[in-house]
Coordinates of C-alpha atoms and ligand atoms in Angstrom, one line a residue:
Chain A
M1 CA -4.2 17.0 -0.5
R2 CA -3.9 17.2 2.6
N3 CA -4.6 13.4 2.3
I4 CA -1.9 12.6 0.2
W5 CA 1.0 13.7 1.9
I6 CA -1.0 12.3 5.7
L7 CA -0.3 9.3 3.6
F8 CA 2.5 9.6 1.7
K9 CA 4.2 10.3 4.8
R10 CA 3.3 6.9 6.7
E11 CA 4.4 5.4 3.2
M12 CA 7.8 7.2 3.5
M13 CA 8.0 5.3 7.1
S14 CA 7.0 1.9 6.6
Y15 CA 9.4 2.1 3.5
F16 CA 12.0 2.6 6.2
F17 CA 10.8 -0.2 8.4
S18 CA 10.3 -3.0 6.0
P19 CA 14.0 -5.1 5.2
I20 CA 12.8 -5.6 1.5
A21 CA 13.3 -2.2 1.4
Y22 CA 17.5 -1.9 3.2
I23 CA 18.3 -5.3 0.5
V24 CA 16.6 -4.1 -2.1
G25 CA 18.4 -1.0 -2.0
V26 CA 21.9 -2.9 -0.4
A27 CA 21.5 -4.7 -4.1
V28 CA 21.7 -1.5 -5.8
L29 CA 24.5 0.0 -4.8
L30 CA 26.2 -2.7 -5.7
I31 CA 25.2 -3.4 -8.7
M32 CA 25.1 -0.2 -9.4
G33 CA 28.2 0.4 -8.3
G34 CA 30.1 -3.0 -10.0
S35 CA 28.5 -1.5 -13.4
F36 CA 29.9 1.6 -13.0
Y37 CA 33.0 -0.2 -12.2
F38 CA 33.4 -2.0 -15.2
I39 CA 32.2 0.4 -17.4
T40 CA 35.5 3.0 -15.5
Y41 CA 37.3 -0.2 -16.7
I42 CA 36.9 -0.8 -20.0
L43 CA 36.5 2.8 -21.0
S44 CA 40.3 3.0 -19.4
R45 CA 41.1 0.6 -21.3
Q46 CA 40.1 1.4 -25.2
P47 CA 38.9 4.3 -24.7
G48 CA 37.0 6.6 -28.0
D49 CA 34.1 4.6 -28.7
N50 CA 31.0 6.2 -30.2
Y51 CA 29.3 6.8 -26.2
T52 CA 29.8 8.7 -23.7
A53 CA 30.7 7.6 -20.0
S54 CA 27.0 8.9 -19.3
Q55 CA 25.7 6.2 -22.0
W56 CA 27.5 3.4 -20.6
F57 CA 26.1 3.8 -17.4
F58 CA 22.5 4.4 -18.1
N59 CA 22.3 1.5 -20.9
G60 CA 24.1 -1.1 -19.0
F61 CA 22.5 -4.8 -19.5
F62 CA 22.9 -4.0 -14.9
F63 CA 21.4 -1.1 -15.7
W64 CA 18.7 -2.4 -17.1
I65 CA 18.1 -5.5 -14.6
V66 CA 18.1 -3.3 -12.5
M67 CA 15.6 -0.5 -13.2
L68 CA 13.0 -3.6 -14.0
V69 CA 13.2 -5.4 -12.0
V70 CA 13.6 -3.0 -8.0
P71 CA 10.0 -1.1 -9.2
P72 CA 7.7 -4.5 -9.1
V73 CA 9.4 -5.2 -6.1
I74 CA 9.3 -1.7 -4.5
S75 CA 6.1 -1.6 -5.3
M76 CA 4.4 -4.5 -5.1
R77 CA 3.3 -4.4 -1.0
L78 CA 1.1 -1.2 -1.8
F79 CA -1.9 -1.7 -2.4
A80 CA -1.8 -5.7 -1.8
D81 CA -0.2 -6.1 1.7
E82 CA -3.3 -3.2 2.6
Q83 CA -5.6 -6.3 1.3
K84 CA -4.2 -8.9 2.3
S85 CA -4.2 -7.8 6.2
G86 CA -6.8 -6.1 6.0
T87 CA -6.0 -2.7 7.0
I88 CA -7.2 -1.6 3.0
E89 CA -11.4 -2.0 5.4
T90 CA -9.8 0.9 8.1
L91 CA -8.1 3.5 5.1
M92 CA -10.6 3.0 2.8
T93 CA -13.4 3.4 5.8
A94 CA -11.5 7.3 6.1
P95 CA -12.8 10.7 4.7
L96 CA -10.4 10.0 2.1
R97 CA -10.7 9.8 -1.7
D98 CA -9.9 6.2 -3.6
W99 CA -7.0 8.9 -6.3
E100 CA -5.2 10.2 -3.4
Y101 CA -5.1 6.6 -2.3
V102 CA -3.2 5.7 -5.3
L103 CA -1.4 9.3 -5.9
A104 CA 0.2 8.9 -2.0
K105 CA 0.7 5.1 -3.3
F106 CA 2.5 6.3 -6.2
F107 CA 4.4 9.1 -4.4
G108 CA 5.7 7.2 -2.3
A109 CA 7.2 4.5 -4.3
C110 CA 9.3 6.9 -6.6
V111 CA 9.9 9.0 -3.7
F112 CA 11.5 6.2 -2.0
F113 CA 13.5 4.6 -6.1
I114 CA 14.9 8.5 -5.4
V115 CA 16.4 7.3 -2.4
L116 CA 17.7 4.0 -3.3
W117 CA 19.8 6.0 -6.7
S118 CA 20.5 9.4 -4.9
P119 CA 24.5 8.1 -4.2
T120 CA 24.6 6.8 -7.8
S121 CA 25.6 10.0 -7.7
L122 CA 28.4 9.7 -6.4
Y123 CA 30.3 7.9 -8.7
V124 CA 30.7 10.9 -11.1
F125 CA 32.2 12.2 -8.9
V126 CA 34.2 10.0 -8.1
L127 CA 34.7 9.6 -11.0
R128 CA 35.5 13.3 -11.5
H129 CA 37.7 13.2 -8.7
F130 CA 40.1 10.1 -10.0
S131 CA 40.8 11.2 -13.1
R132 CA 43.3 13.8 -14.8
D133 CA 40.5 16.0 -16.9
T134 CA 40.7 19.3 -16.5
T135 CA 38.0 20.5 -18.7
P136 CA 34.4 21.4 -16.7
L137 CA 32.3 18.5 -16.4
D138 CA 28.9 18.5 -18.4
L139 CA 26.4 18.4 -16.2
G140 CA 24.0 18.0 -18.9
P141 CA 24.2 14.1 -20.3
V142 CA 23.9 12.9 -16.4
V143 CA 21.1 15.3 -15.5
G144 CA 19.7 13.8 -18.5
G145 CA 20.2 10.1 -17.4
Y146 CA 18.1 10.8 -14.2
I147 CA 15.9 12.5 -15.4
G148 CA 15.5 9.6 -18.0
V149 CA 15.3 6.9 -14.9
L150 CA 13.2 8.8 -13.2
L151 CA 10.2 8.5 -16.3
V152 CA 11.4 5.1 -16.9
A153 CA 10.8 4.5 -12.8
M154 CA 7.6 6.0 -13.1
L155 CA 6.1 4.1 -15.8
L156 CA 7.4 1.0 -13.7
I157 CA 6.0 2.7 -10.7
S158 CA 2.1 3.1 -11.6
I159 CA 2.4 -0.5 -13.9
G160 CA 3.3 -2.0 -10.3
C161 CA 0.5 -0.2 -8.8
M162 CA -2.5 -1.3 -11.0
A163 CA -0.5 -4.7 -9.8
S164 CA -0.7 -4.5 -6.6
A165 CA -4.2 -3.1 -6.9
S166 CA -5.0 -6.8 -8.8
T167 CA -4.0 -8.9 -6.3
R168 CA -3.1 -9.8 -2.3
N169 CA -0.4 -11.2 -2.6
Q170 CA 2.8 -8.8 -3.2
I171 CA 4.6 -12.1 -5.2
I172 CA 1.9 -12.5 -8.0
A173 CA 1.6 -8.0 -8.1
A174 CA 5.9 -8.0 -8.4
I175 CA 5.6 -11.3 -10.7
I176 CA 2.3 -9.1 -13.2
A177 CA 3.9 -5.6 -13.1
F178 CA 7.8 -7.5 -14.1
A179 CA 6.5 -8.9 -16.9
I180 CA 5.0 -6.4 -18.4
G181 CA 7.2 -4.0 -17.9
G182 CA 9.8 -6.6 -19.3
S183 CA 7.6 -6.8 -22.6
L184 CA 7.4 -3.4 -22.9
F185 CA 11.0 -3.3 -22.9
L186 CA 11.3 -5.3 -25.1
V187 CA 8.6 -4.5 -27.4
G188 CA 10.9 -1.4 -28.0
F189 CA 13.6 -3.2 -30.2
G190 CA 11.2 -3.9 -33.0
F191 CA 12.6 -0.8 -33.6
F192 CA 15.6 -2.7 -35.3
Y193 CA 13.7 -5.3 -37.0
T194 CA 10.4 -3.1 -38.8
S195 CA 10.5 -1.6 -41.6
D196 CA 10.3 1.9 -42.4
K197 CA 7.2 2.5 -41.5
Y198 CA 6.8 1.2 -38.4
K199 CA 9.7 2.5 -37.5
E200 CA 8.9 5.5 -35.4
F201 CA 6.5 3.6 -33.3
F202 CA 8.5 1.8 -31.7
D203 CA 10.8 4.4 -31.3
Y204 CA 8.1 6.8 -29.5
I205 CA 7.5 3.2 -27.0
S206 CA 11.6 2.3 -26.7
M207 CA 12.8 2.4 -23.6
L208 CA 16.2 2.2 -25.1
G209 CA 16.4 4.9 -27.3
H210 CA 14.8 7.2 -24.5
M211 CA 17.8 6.6 -22.1
L212 CA 20.2 6.3 -25.0
E213 CA 18.8 10.3 -25.7
M214 CA 18.6 11.1 -22.5
S215 CA 21.9 10.1 -21.2
R216 CA 23.1 12.0 -24.6
G217 CA 21.4 15.2 -22.8
V218 CA 19.1 15.0 -25.9
L219 CA 15.4 16.2 -23.9
E220 CA 12.7 14.7 -26.1
W221 CA 8.6 16.3 -25.6
K222 CA 7.2 13.3 -27.5
R223 CA 9.3 11.1 -25.1
V224 CA 8.4 12.7 -21.7
I225 CA 4.8 12.9 -22.8
F226 CA 5.2 9.5 -23.5
Y227 CA 6.2 8.3 -20.0
L228 CA 4.3 10.8 -18.4
S229 CA 0.4 9.4 -19.9
S230 CA 1.7 5.6 -19.7
S231 CA 2.2 6.0 -16.3
F232 CA -1.1 8.2 -15.6
F233 CA -2.8 5.1 -17.5
F234 CA -1.2 2.9 -15.5
L235 CA -2.6 4.9 -12.4
Y236 CA -6.0 4.9 -13.3
L237 CA -6.4 1.1 -14.3
A238 CA -5.1 0.8 -10.9
H239 CA -7.4 4.0 -9.2
C240 CA -10.4 1.4 -11.1
M241 CA -9.4 -1.8 -8.9
V242 CA -9.1 0.7 -5.5
Q243 CA -12.4 2.1 -6.8
S244 CA -14.4 -1.9 -8.1
R245 CA -15.2 -2.1 -4.8
R246 CA -17.3 0.2 -4.0
W247 CA -19.2 -0.9 -7.5
K248 CA -22.9 -2.2 -7.1
N249 CA -22.6 -5.8 -8.4
Chain B
M1 CA -28.7 8.5 12.7
I2 CA -28.9 4.5 11.1
Q3 CA -32.1 3.9 8.5
V4 CA -31.4 0.7 6.2
D5 CA -34.4 0.5 4.0
N6 CA -34.8 -4.3 2.1
L7 CA -30.5 -3.8 2.1
V8 CA -29.4 -6.6 0.3
K9 CA -25.8 -8.3 -0.5
R10 CA -24.7 -10.4 -2.5
Y11 CA -21.5 -12.2 -3.8
A12 CA -20.6 -13.7 -6.4
G13 CA -23.6 -16.1 -6.3
F14 CA -24.2 -15.9 -2.1
T15 CA -26.7 -13.3 -1.4
A16 CA -25.2 -13.6 2.9
I17 CA -27.8 -10.7 3.5
H18 CA -31.4 -10.8 2.3
G19 CA -33.4 -7.1 2.4
L20 CA -32.6 -5.5 6.3
T21 CA -34.8 -3.6 7.1
F22 CA -34.1 -1.2 11.2
S23 CA -32.9 1.7 12.4
V24 CA -31.1 3.3 15.2
Q25 CA -31.8 6.4 17.1
K26 CA -29.3 8.4 18.3
G27 CA -28.2 7.9 21.8
E28 CA -29.0 4.2 21.6
I29 CA -26.2 1.1 22.0
V30 CA -27.7 -1.9 19.9
G31 CA -26.5 -5.0 19.1
F32 CA -26.2 -7.2 16.7
L33 CA -26.5 -10.4 17.5
G34 CA -26.4 -14.1 15.5
P35 CA -24.2 -16.7 14.9
N36 CA -20.5 -17.2 12.7
G37 CA -22.1 -16.1 9.3
A38 CA -25.4 -14.4 9.7
G39 CA -24.4 -11.6 7.7
K40 CA -23.6 -9.2 10.7
S41 CA -20.0 -8.7 9.3
T42 CA -21.3 -8.1 5.8
T43 CA -23.7 -5.8 7.7
M44 CA -21.7 -3.1 9.2
R45 CA -19.3 -2.7 6.5
I46 CA -22.4 -1.6 4.5
L47 CA -23.0 1.2 7.1
S48 CA -18.9 2.1 7.3
C49 CA -19.7 2.3 3.1
F50 CA -16.1 0.2 2.8
M51 CA -19.0 -1.8 0.2
P52 CA -22.3 -0.8 -1.2
A53 CA -24.9 -2.8 -0.9
T54 CA -26.6 -4.2 -3.5
S55 CA -30.0 -3.2 -3.5
G56 CA -31.7 -0.4 -1.4
T57 CA -30.7 2.2 1.0
A58 CA -29.1 2.7 3.8
I59 CA -28.9 6.2 5.2
V60 CA -25.5 7.4 8.1
A61 CA -26.2 10.4 10.1
G62 CA -28.2 11.7 7.4
F63 CA -26.6 10.9 5.1
N64 CA -26.6 7.9 2.2
T65 CA -24.2 5.3 1.7
Y66 CA -23.9 5.4 -1.3
D67 CA -23.6 8.1 -3.1
Q68 CA -22.4 10.6 -0.1
S69 CA -20.0 8.0 1.4
L70 CA -17.7 10.3 2.5
E71 CA -19.5 12.1 4.7
V72 CA -20.9 9.7 5.7
R73 CA -16.8 8.7 6.7
Q74 CA -16.6 12.3 8.6
R75 CA -18.7 10.4 10.9
I76 CA -18.9 7.6 12.4
G77 CA -15.4 5.7 14.0
Y78 CA -15.5 1.6 12.9
M79 CA -13.7 -0.9 13.5
P80 CA -13.3 -4.0 11.8
E81 CA -13.4 -8.1 13.2
N82 CA -9.8 -8.4 14.0
V83 CA -8.8 -4.6 13.9
P84 CA -6.6 -4.7 11.1
L85 CA -3.4 -2.3 12.0
Y86 CA -0.2 -1.3 10.7
P87 CA 2.5 -3.5 12.8
E88 CA 5.7 -1.4 12.7
M89 CA 4.2 1.8 14.3
R90 CA 3.9 3.0 17.5
V91 CA 0.8 3.4 19.1
H92 CA 0.7 7.8 19.6
E93 CA 2.0 7.7 15.5
Y94 CA -0.5 5.6 13.9
L95 CA -4.1 7.6 16.5
H96 CA -1.8 10.9 15.4
F97 CA -1.5 9.5 11.7
R98 CA -5.1 8.2 11.7
A99 CA -6.3 10.8 14.0
A100 CA -5.0 13.6 10.6
L101 CA -6.5 11.8 8.4
K102 CA -9.9 11.7 10.2
G103 CA -9.5 15.7 9.6
V104 CA -9.1 16.4 13.3
P105 CA -7.1 19.0 12.9
R106 CA -3.6 19.8 14.1
S107 CA -3.8 21.7 16.7
R108 CA -6.6 19.6 18.4
R109 CA -4.6 16.5 17.5
R110 CA -2.0 15.6 20.6
G111 CA -5.8 16.2 22.8
Q112 CA -7.6 14.6 20.9
V113 CA -4.8 11.1 21.2
E114 CA -4.1 11.8 24.2
R115 CA -8.5 12.0 26.0
V116 CA -9.1 8.2 23.5
S117 CA -5.7 6.7 24.9
E118 CA -6.9 7.5 28.3
Q119 CA -9.9 6.1 28.1
C120 CA -8.6 3.1 26.4
G121 CA -6.6 2.6 29.0
I122 CA -3.9 2.7 26.7
T123 CA -1.6 5.7 27.8
D124 CA 1.1 3.3 28.9
V125 CA 2.3 1.6 25.9
M126 CA 2.2 4.3 23.8
R127 CA 5.3 4.2 22.5
K128 CA 5.4 0.8 21.9
I129 CA 5.1 -0.5 18.1
I130 CA 1.7 -2.6 18.1
G131 CA 3.4 -5.0 16.3
H132 CA 4.4 -5.9 20.1
L133 CA 1.2 -6.1 21.3
S134 CA -0.8 -8.6 23.5
K135 CA -4.2 -8.8 21.5
G136 CA -5.7 -6.8 24.6
Y137 CA -4.0 -3.6 24.1
R138 CA -4.6 -4.0 19.6
Q139 CA -8.4 -4.8 20.4
R140 CA -8.3 -0.8 22.8
V141 CA -6.0 0.5 20.3
G142 CA -8.1 -0.1 17.0
L143 CA -10.9 1.6 19.9
A144 CA -9.3 4.9 20.1
D145 CA -8.8 4.6 16.4
A146 CA -12.2 4.4 16.3
L147 CA -13.1 7.0 18.9
V148 CA -9.9 9.7 18.2
H149 CA -12.4 11.4 15.4
D150 CA -15.0 12.2 18.1
P151 CA -17.8 10.4 16.1
E152 CA -21.8 10.4 16.6
L153 CA -22.2 6.6 15.4
I154 CA -19.7 3.9 16.7
I155 CA -19.6 1.4 15.0
L156 CA -17.9 -1.4 16.2
D157 CA -17.5 -5.3 15.0
E158 CA -16.8 -8.3 17.8
P159 CA -15.0 -5.8 19.6
T160 CA -14.5 -8.6 22.4
I161 CA -14.0 -10.8 19.8
G162 CA -10.4 -13.3 21.5
L163 CA -9.7 -11.2 24.1
D164 CA -9.6 -13.0 28.1
P165 CA -12.6 -12.2 30.5
N166 CA -11.0 -9.4 32.5
Q167 CA -10.1 -7.5 29.4
I168 CA -13.7 -8.4 28.1
R169 CA -15.0 -6.5 31.2
Q170 CA -13.2 -4.0 31.0
V171 CA -13.4 -3.9 27.1
R172 CA -17.5 -3.7 28.1
G173 CA -17.5 -1.3 30.5
L174 CA -15.5 0.8 28.2
I175 CA -18.8 1.0 25.3
K176 CA -21.3 1.7 28.4
D177 CA -19.5 5.2 28.9
L178 CA -19.4 5.5 25.3
G179 CA -22.4 5.6 25.0
K180 CA -23.9 8.0 27.6
S181 CA -22.2 10.3 24.2
H182 CA -22.2 8.2 21.1
T183 CA -24.9 6.0 19.1
V184 CA -23.2 2.1 19.1
L185 CA -23.8 -0.2 16.7
L186 CA -21.8 -2.9 17.2
S187 CA -21.8 -6.6 16.8
T188 CA -21.7 -9.7 18.7
H189 CA -21.9 -13.7 18.6
I190 CA -21.8 -13.3 22.6
L191 CA -24.9 -13.1 23.8
P192 CA -23.9 -12.1 27.7
E193 CA -22.9 -9.4 26.2
V194 CA -25.4 -7.8 24.1
E195 CA -27.6 -8.3 27.7
M196 CA -25.1 -6.5 29.0
T197 CA -24.0 -3.0 27.3
C198 CA -27.1 -2.8 24.7
S199 CA -30.0 -1.4 25.0
R200 CA -31.8 -2.7 22.2
V201 CA -30.7 -5.7 20.6
I202 CA -31.4 -6.8 16.3
I203 CA -31.0 -10.7 16.6
I204 CA -29.9 -11.3 12.9
N205 CA -29.4 -15.0 11.5
K206 CA -29.2 -16.0 7.4
G207 CA -29.5 -12.6 6.8
K208 CA -32.5 -11.9 7.7
I209 CA -33.4 -10.2 11.3
A210 CA -35.4 -12.4 13.7
A211 CA -36.0 -10.6 16.8
S212 CA -35.2 -7.1 17.2
D213 CA -36.0 -5.8 20.7
T214 CA -33.9 -4.0 24.4
P215 CA -33.2 -7.5 26.0
E216 CA -36.0 -7.6 28.5
N217 CA -38.2 -7.8 26.4
L218 CA -37.2 -10.5 23.6
K219 CA -36.5 -12.8 26.7
R220 CA -40.2 -12.3 28.2
L221 CA -42.3 -12.5 25.1
R222 CA -40.4 -15.2 23.6
M223 CA -40.5 -17.6 25.7
G224 CA -43.3 -17.2 27.8
G225 CA -41.4 -16.9 31.4
G226 CA -39.3 -18.8 32.9
E227 CA -40.0 -22.6 34.9
T228 CA -39.9 -22.3 38.8
V229 CA -38.3 -25.5 40.5
V230 CA -38.9 -27.3 43.7
E231 CA -37.6 -29.8 45.4
V232 CA -39.9 -32.0 47.7
K233 CA -39.8 -34.4 50.4
A234 CA -43.1 -37.3 49.0
D235 CA -43.7 -39.6 46.3
A236 CA -42.6 -38.2 43.0
K237 CA -46.4 -39.0 41.1
A238 CA -48.1 -37.5 43.4
V239 CA -46.6 -34.7 44.1
E240 CA -46.5 -34.0 40.2
N241 CA -50.8 -34.7 40.1
E242 CA -50.9 -32.2 42.4
F243 CA -49.1 -29.4 40.1
R244 CA -50.8 -30.3 37.5
A245 CA -53.9 -29.4 38.9
I246 CA -52.5 -25.9 39.1
P247 CA -54.1 -23.3 36.5
D248 CA -52.5 -22.2 33.6
V249 CA -49.3 -24.6 33.6
S250 CA -48.6 -26.6 30.6
Q251 CA -46.3 -28.9 31.3
V252 CA -44.8 -30.9 34.8
E253 CA -41.7 -32.8 35.2
A254 CA -41.4 -34.9 38.2
S255 CA -37.7 -36.7 38.7
P256 CA -36.7 -38.6 42.5
S257 CA -34.0 -37.2 43.9
D258 CA -31.7 -38.2 46.8
G259 CA -33.2 -38.4 51.1
G260 CA -36.3 -39.0 49.6
F261 CA -37.0 -36.0 48.1
C262 CA -38.2 -35.6 44.0
K263 CA -36.6 -32.4 42.3
V264 CA -40.3 -31.2 39.7
A265 CA -40.0 -28.7 37.5
I266 CA -43.4 -26.6 37.3
H267 CA -43.6 -24.5 33.2
P268 CA -45.6 -21.8 33.8
K269 CA -48.2 -21.4 30.2
R270 CA -47.9 -17.5 29.6
D271 CA -44.8 -15.4 31.7
E272 CA -46.2 -16.3 35.6
D273 CA -44.8 -16.5 38.7
L274 CA -46.2 -19.6 40.3
R275 CA -43.9 -19.3 43.6
E276 CA -46.5 -18.1 45.7
T277 CA -48.9 -20.7 44.6
V278 CA -46.5 -24.1 44.3
Y279 CA -45.2 -22.6 48.9
Q280 CA -49.6 -23.1 49.3
I281 CA -49.7 -25.6 47.8
V282 CA -46.5 -26.9 49.8
R283 CA -47.7 -25.4 53.1
Q284 CA -50.8 -27.6 53.1
K285 CA -49.8 -30.8 52.3
G286 CA -46.9 -30.6 54.6
W287 CA -44.1 -31.3 52.2
G288 CA -40.9 -30.9 53.8
L289 CA -38.7 -28.4 51.6
R290 CA -35.8 -27.1 50.4
E291 CA -35.4 -25.7 47.5
L292 CA -37.6 -24.1 45.0
T293 CA -37.1 -21.2 42.9
R294 CA -37.7 -20.0 39.5
R295 CA -35.2 -20.0 36.7
R296 CA -33.9 -16.8 35.7
Q297 CA -34.1 -17.3 31.5
T298 CA -30.6 -16.3 29.7
L299 CA -30.7 -14.8 26.5
E300 CA -28.9 -17.7 25.2
D301 CA -32.4 -19.6 25.9
V302 CA -34.1 -17.4 23.3
F303 CA -31.1 -16.7 21.1
V304 CA -31.1 -20.9 20.4
Q305 CA -34.7 -20.4 19.7
I306 CA -35.3 -18.0 17.5
T307 CA -32.7 -18.7 15.2
T308 CA -33.5 -22.3 14.9
E309 CA -36.4 -21.7 14.4
D310 CA -37.2 -22.2 11.5
D311 CA -34.6 -25.4 10.7
Ligands
ADP1 N1 -15.7 -11.3 -0.3 C1 -17.2 -12.2 0.4 N2 -17.4 -12.9 -0.5 C2 -18.2 -13.8 -0.4 N3 -18.6 -14.6 0.3 C3 -18.7 -14.0 2.0 C4 -17.6 -12.4 1.3 N4 -17.6 -12.0 2.6 C5 -18.5 -12.8 4.1 N5 -18.8 -13.8 2.3 C6 -19.7 -14.9 3.3 O1 -21.1 -13.3 4.0 C7 -21.3 -14.2 5.0 C8 -22.4 -13.5 5.3 O2 -20.8 -12.8 6.5 P1 -20.4 -12.2 7.8 O3 -21.4 -10.3 7.2 O4 -18.6 -11.8 7.7 O5 -21.3 -13.0 8.5 P2 -21.2 -12.8 9.7 O6 -20.0 -11.3 10.7 O7 -22.0 -12.1 10.4 O8 -19.7 -14.0 10.7 C9 -21.0 -15.7 4.9 O9 -21.0 -17.4 4.5 C10 -19.6 -16.0 4.0 O10 -18.7 -16.9 3.7
MG2 MG1 -17.9 -10.8 10.7

């Protein structure tokens, strides 16, 4: 546990020294800001839609672009870079366990993702401030939306960890992670194309369905469990890849 | 401190080391010497628990590197070849990070980092960013990292590669100092290095041990002593014949030199000093003499001979 904290601190530091992190940060803010502006614009012209503002925000086209692209980009260097620069050799000959290494990387990326997203929470308050709405703000959908985002991000980052651990090339890692995450996203659409028998299964794994529910303020435990357990599964694969070095051949 | 028994490492289809067996006692400074590709780094990576051997065992500090790797890693300081570091960190941040990772208690971290930075001569770059350091400083930061938790055994893979002669001298001095209180295993393909720093040398070639002894013994054993070189004013033929008559001489080569002198190299059969015998003959004959030396062998001769022997 102590080792995770030590590695985690170093990981956070290196994020704040990496130019890519800043580029991604600015891009996220611009895209989500643009998307937010766009949504407020649409809603102001044709209110009374079936969807709430929160559902718009957490399910728009731009939202999903950011969701599917950012985790691969912030996790691509995690393991690949250590393998390429050789620092893996100093790390793994220090007395730390492989799973501590994997978890520290994973938590580092998750926390960095949260840091990237936190400024968007200002949008909610901006919106409240400038609207004439005087009813108390319903925080449920907003909080639900952010929990939903975090769950999806954890899954995609764990996929990113696995991809990064499988290569020493960051770009390849990002492409693998994006391909797997994107496929998982698309498979969720099977919900609309299958008969009742499979509908439940596709509903279960659909990221879109998950975010629609969460941004309504509905927390479904089966979905939470799906995200946590599949994150765990990909982290386990990442751990196997890190550990494969220690296999005798 | 190190017990290696019949160690084999196969990379996909290629055997890098074939059955190494050797041991290193506490307090020794052992040099691992071999040409590029001999398997030095491979062996050191196995000893430092970076990867396992395909077969055979390696016991380091009393623990098996395969199934007690955590215990081993707590007790060694390893510096890999080319010294990988995090370029974005500052030197003191890096050393604190490494000290923490290696389990140095918080209360002792500052003191330890200070101690090794003085030992390695990096106190004036502690606040610099590692990416901006020169190769020599980076090497020393790597060395400081290997020492920061005061390990029982220090494993250094090519510690002086890429340094200028001045820096090499400093690093060698440092290693010698370390040897007073630590066990050190270092690898190199530079010969004078082991001659100057190591108490024992293991010559490794193509994944096998070619020789293992003190540098002095290796020199003596392998070549049977160096030749005597004499330069006298006389006819080359006559000189050659005269020296051939000495017992214990295996070979004499004479070649004419300037001013009526000729230069003669006399090889002894065994490790024997022929200078006095040669001098007596020269005096007896009344030849003019302007040089009489015994050529000292370097480990380089031994190294070249051993590593090319079976070709
Ligand atoms: N990861 C690897 N995969 C395949 N072959 C390797 C690997 N690492 C080293 N080798 C090969 O093993 C041999 C020994 O390498 P190494 O131990 O690095 O030698 P040295 O350090 O003595 O120069 C070399 O021929 C090298 O090409
Ligand atoms: Mg090497």
